[in-house]
Coordinates of C-alpha atoms and ligand atoms in Angstrom, one line a residue:
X187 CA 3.5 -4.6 27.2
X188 CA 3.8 -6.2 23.7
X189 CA 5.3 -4.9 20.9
X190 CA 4.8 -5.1 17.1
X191 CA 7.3 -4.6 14.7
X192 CA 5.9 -3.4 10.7
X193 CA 9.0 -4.6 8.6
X194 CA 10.3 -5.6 5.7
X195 CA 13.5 -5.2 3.2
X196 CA 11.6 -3.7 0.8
X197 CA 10.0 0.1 0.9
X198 CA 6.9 1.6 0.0
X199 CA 4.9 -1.7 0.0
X200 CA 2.9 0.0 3.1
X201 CA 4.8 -0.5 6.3
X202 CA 3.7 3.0 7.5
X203 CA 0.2 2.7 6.2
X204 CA -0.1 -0.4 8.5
X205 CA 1.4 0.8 11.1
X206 CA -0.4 3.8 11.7
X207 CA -3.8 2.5 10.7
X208 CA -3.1 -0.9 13.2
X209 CA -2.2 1.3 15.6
X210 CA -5.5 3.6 16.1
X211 CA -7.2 0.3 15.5
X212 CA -5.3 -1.1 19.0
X213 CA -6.2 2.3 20.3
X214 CA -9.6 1.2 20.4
X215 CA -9.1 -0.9 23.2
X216 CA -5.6 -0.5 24.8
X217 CA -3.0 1.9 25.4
X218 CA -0.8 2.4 22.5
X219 CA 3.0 4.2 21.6
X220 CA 3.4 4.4 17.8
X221 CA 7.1 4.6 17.7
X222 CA 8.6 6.0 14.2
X223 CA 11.7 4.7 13.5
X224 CA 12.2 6.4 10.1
X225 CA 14.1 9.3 9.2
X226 CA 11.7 10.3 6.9
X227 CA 9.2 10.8 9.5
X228 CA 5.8 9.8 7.3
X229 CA 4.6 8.1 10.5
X230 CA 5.0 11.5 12.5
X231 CA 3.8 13.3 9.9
X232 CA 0.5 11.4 9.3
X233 CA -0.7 12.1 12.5
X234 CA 0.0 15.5 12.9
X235 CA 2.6 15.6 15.1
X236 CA 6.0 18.1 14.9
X237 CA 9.3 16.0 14.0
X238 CA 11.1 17.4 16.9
X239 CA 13.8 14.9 19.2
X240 CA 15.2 16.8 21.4
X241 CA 19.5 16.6 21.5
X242 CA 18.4 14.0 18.3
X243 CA 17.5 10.3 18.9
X244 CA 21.3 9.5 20.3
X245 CA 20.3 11.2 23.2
X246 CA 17.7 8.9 23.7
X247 CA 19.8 6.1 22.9
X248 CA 22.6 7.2 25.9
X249 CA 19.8 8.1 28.0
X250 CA 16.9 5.5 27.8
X251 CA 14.7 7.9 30.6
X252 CA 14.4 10.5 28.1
X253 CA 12.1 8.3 26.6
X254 CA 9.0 9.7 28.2
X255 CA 9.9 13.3 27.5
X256 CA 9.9 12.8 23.6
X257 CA 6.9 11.4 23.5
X258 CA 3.9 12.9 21.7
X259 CA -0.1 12.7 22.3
X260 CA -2.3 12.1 18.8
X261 CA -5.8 13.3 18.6
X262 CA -6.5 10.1 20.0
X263 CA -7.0 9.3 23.4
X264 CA -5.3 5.9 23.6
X265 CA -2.6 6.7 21.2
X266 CA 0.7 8.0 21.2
X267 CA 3.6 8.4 19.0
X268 CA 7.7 8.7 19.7
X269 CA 8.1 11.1 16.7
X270 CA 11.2 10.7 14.2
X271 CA 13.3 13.5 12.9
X272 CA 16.8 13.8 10.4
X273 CA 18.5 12.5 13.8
X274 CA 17.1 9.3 12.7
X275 CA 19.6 8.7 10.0
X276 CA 22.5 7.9 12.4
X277 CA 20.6 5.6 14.1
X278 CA 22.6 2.9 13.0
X279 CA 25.9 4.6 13.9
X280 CA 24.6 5.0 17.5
X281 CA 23.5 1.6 17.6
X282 CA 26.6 0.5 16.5
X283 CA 28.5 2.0 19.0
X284 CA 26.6 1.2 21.6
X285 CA 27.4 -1.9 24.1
X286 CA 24.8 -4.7 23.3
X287 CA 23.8 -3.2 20.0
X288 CA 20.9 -5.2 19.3
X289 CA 19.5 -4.7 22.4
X290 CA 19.0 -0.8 22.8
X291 CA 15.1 -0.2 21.4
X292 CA 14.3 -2.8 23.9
X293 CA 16.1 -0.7 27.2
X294 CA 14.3 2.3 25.6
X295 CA 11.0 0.6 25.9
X296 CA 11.6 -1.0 29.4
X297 CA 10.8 3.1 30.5
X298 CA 7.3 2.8 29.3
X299 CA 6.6 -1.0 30.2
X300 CA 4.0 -0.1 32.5
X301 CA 2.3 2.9 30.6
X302 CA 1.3 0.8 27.5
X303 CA -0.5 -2.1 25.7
X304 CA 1.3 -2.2 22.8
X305 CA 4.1 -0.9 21.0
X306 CA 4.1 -1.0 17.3
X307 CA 7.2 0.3 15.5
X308 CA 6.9 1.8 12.2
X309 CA 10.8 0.3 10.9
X310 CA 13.2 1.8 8.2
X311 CA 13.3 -0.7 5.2
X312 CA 16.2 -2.6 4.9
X313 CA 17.9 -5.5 7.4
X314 CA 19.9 -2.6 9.5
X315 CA 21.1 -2.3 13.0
X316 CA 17.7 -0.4 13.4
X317 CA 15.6 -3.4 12.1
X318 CA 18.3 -6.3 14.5
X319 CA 16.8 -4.1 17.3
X320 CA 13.1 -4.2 16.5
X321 CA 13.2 -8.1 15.5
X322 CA 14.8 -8.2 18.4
X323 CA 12.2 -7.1 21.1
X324 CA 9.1 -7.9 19.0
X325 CA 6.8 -10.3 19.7
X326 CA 5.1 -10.2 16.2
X327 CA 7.0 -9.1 13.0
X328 CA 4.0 -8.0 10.8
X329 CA 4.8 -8.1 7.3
X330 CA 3.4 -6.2 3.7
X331 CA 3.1 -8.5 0.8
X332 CA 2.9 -6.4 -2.9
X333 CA 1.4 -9.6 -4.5
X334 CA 4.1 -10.4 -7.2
X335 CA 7.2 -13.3 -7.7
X336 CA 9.4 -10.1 -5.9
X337 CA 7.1 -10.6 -2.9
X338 CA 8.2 -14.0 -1.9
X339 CA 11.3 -13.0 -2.3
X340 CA 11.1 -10.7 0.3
X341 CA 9.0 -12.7 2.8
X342 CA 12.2 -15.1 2.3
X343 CA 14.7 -12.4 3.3
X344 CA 12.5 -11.4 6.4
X345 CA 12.0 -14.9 7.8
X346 CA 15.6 -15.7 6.8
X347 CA 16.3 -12.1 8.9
X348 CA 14.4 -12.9 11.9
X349 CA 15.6 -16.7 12.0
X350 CA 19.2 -14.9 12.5
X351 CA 17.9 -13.1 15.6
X352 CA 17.5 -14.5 18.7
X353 CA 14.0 -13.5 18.7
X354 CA 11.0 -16.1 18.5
X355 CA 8.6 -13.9 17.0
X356 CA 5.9 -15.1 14.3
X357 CA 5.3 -13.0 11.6
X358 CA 2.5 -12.3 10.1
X359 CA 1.9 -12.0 6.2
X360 CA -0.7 -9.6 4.6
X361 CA -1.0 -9.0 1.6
X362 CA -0.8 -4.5 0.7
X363 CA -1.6 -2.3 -2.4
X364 CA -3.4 -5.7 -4.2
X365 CA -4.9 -4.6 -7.8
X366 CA -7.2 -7.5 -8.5
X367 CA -7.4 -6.6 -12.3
X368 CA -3.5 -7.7 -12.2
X369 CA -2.8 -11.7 -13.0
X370 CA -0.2 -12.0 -10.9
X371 CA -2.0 -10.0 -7.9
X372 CA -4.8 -12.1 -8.4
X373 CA -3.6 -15.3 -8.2
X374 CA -0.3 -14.6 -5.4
X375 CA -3.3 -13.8 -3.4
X376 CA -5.1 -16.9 -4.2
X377 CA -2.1 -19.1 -4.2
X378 CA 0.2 -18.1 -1.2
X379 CA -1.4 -18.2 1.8
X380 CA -2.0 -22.1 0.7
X381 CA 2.0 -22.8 0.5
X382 CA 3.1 -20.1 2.8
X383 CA 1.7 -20.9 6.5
X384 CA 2.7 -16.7 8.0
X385 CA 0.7 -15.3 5.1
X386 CA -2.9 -14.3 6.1
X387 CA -5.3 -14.6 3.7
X388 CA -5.8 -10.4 4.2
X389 CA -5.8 -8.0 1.8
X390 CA -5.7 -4.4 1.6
X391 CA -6.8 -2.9 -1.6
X392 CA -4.9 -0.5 -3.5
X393 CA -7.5 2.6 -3.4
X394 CA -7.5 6.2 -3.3
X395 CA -8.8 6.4 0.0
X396 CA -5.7 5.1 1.6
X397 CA -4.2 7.9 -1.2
X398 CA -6.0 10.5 0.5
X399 CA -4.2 9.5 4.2
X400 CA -1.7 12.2 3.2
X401 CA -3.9 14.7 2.5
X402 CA -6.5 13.8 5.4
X403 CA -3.3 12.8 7.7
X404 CA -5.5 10.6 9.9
X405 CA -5.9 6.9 9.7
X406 CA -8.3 5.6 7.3
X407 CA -11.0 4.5 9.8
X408 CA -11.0 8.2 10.5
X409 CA -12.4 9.6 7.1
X410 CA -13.8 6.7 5.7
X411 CA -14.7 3.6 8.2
X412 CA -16.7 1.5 5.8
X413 CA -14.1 1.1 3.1
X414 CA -12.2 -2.3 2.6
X415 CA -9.0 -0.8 3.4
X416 CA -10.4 0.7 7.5
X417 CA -12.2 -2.9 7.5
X418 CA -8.8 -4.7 6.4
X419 CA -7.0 -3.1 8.7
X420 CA -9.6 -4.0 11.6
X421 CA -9.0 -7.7 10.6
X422 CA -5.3 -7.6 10.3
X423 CA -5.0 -5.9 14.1
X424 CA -7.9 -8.7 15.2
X425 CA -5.4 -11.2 13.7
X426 CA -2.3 -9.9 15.6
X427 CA -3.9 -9.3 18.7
X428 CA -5.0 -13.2 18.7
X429 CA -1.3 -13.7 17.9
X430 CA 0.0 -11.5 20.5
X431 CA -2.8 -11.3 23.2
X432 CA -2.6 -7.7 23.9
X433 CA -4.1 -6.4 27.1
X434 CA -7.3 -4.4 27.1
X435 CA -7.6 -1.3 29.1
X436 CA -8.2 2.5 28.8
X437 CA -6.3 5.5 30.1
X438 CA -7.7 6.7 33.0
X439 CA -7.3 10.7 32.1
Ligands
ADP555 N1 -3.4 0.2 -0.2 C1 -2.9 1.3 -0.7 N2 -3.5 1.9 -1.8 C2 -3.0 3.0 -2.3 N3 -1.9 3.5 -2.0 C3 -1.2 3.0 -0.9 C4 -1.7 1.8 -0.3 N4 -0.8 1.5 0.7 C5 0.2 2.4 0.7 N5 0.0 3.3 -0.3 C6 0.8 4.5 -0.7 O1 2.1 4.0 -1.1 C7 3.1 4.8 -0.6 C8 4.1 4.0 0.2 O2 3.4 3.5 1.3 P1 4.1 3.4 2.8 O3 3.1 2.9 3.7 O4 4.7 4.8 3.1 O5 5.3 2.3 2.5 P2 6.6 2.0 3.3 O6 6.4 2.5 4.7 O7 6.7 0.5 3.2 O8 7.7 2.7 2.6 C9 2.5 5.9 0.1 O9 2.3 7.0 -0.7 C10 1.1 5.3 0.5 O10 0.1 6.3 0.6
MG556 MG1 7.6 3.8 5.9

């Protein structure tokens, strides 16, 4: 099982819209938990499924076989999701008085080795307790990009962050929410992936059809498959699945 953390220090440059829309595009060919680690729950919410841990997530942190319990089906067949709820705002506090602190997402997901592919987590923003643990058992750090001077910035604080772990993994650049009638989108996107080796030359658009994901809640690919965003998307998961070599298979039920 691999897993795939969506971080970065920053919020709303798109960590949940990649990380649901990568995951249903792993779904297509491997088995795949979608694990929201974000009080706010948009991950939960976007695929329709109730916000509901039971005895809160510190139950699942004391009691890492719980794990299987609080896991949700989607309305797709290969993909799953560990919902968030409110409980998710202590995280850090849990994890902070837990033994081996870093370490405790990674027991957690030791319980589901063998029943998936791929887990992708959806992080909190911010270099928390939370995030240590997700750098810490990732094998690919996948990072959004707002194409401005700020986004350099925080591609510095995220390699700087996962340089401090004791985790090897690479991350992976893309760029999120470009406007190409913008200067300074235009030309971070032309320029960065030259001087920056982990930024991908991939771009989501800012459109209204990744808007409408709230409305729709169902991944892009769902509602509208031939826009640039569902075929971005496509690319970036093709991209960290060479990265990460993910293993194919189906569910059998
Ligand atoms: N490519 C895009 N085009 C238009 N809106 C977007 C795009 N990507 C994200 N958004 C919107 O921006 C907001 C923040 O995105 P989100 O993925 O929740 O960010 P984060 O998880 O980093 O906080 C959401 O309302 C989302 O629908
Ligand atoms: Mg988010």
């Amino acid at each position: 099982m691999k897993v795939v953390a969506v971080f970065s220090t920053k919020g709303g440059v798109g960590k949940t819209t990649a990380a649901v829309n990568l995951a249903f595009e792993a779904a297509k060919e491997s088995r795949v938990l979608l694990w929201d680690l974000d009080p706010q729950g948009a991950t939960t919410f976007l695929l329709q499924v109730k916000p509901k841990v039971k005895g809160g997530v510190g139950s699942l942190v004391a009691g890492p076989s719980r794990v299987s319990a609080a896991i949700r089906s989607t309305a797709y067949g290969n993909l799953d999701v560990l919902p968030a709820d409110a409980s998710y705002r202590d995280l850090d506090l849990v994890f902070d008085h837990a033994k081996k602190s870093e370490k405790r997402i990674a027991k957690i997901l030791e319980q589901v080795d063998r029943d998936y592919d791929v887990v992708i987590l959806d992080c909190p923003p911010g270099s928390s307790l939370v995030a240590e643990n997700a750098i810490y058992t990732a094998d690919a750090v996948v990072v959004p990009l707002v194409p401005s001077p700020l986004s350099m910035r925080s591609l510095d604080q995220v390699t700087e962050f996962v340089a401090a772990s004791a985790s090897k993994a690479p991350i992976i650049g893309f760029f999120s929410m470009v406007d190409r009638r913008k200067t300074t989108h235009r030309t971070t996107v032309e320029q960065l992936p030259g001087t920056r080796k982990v930024v991908t030359d991939i771009v989501v658009p800012a459109t209204v059809q990744i808007e409408r994901m709230g409305a729709e809640r169902a991944p892009v690919t769902v509602y509208a498959p031939r826009s640039l965003a569902a075929q971005a998307y496509g690319d970036l998961w093709r991209r960290v699945q060479a990265t990460v070599k993910v293993k194919k298979g189906r569910r059998k039920n």
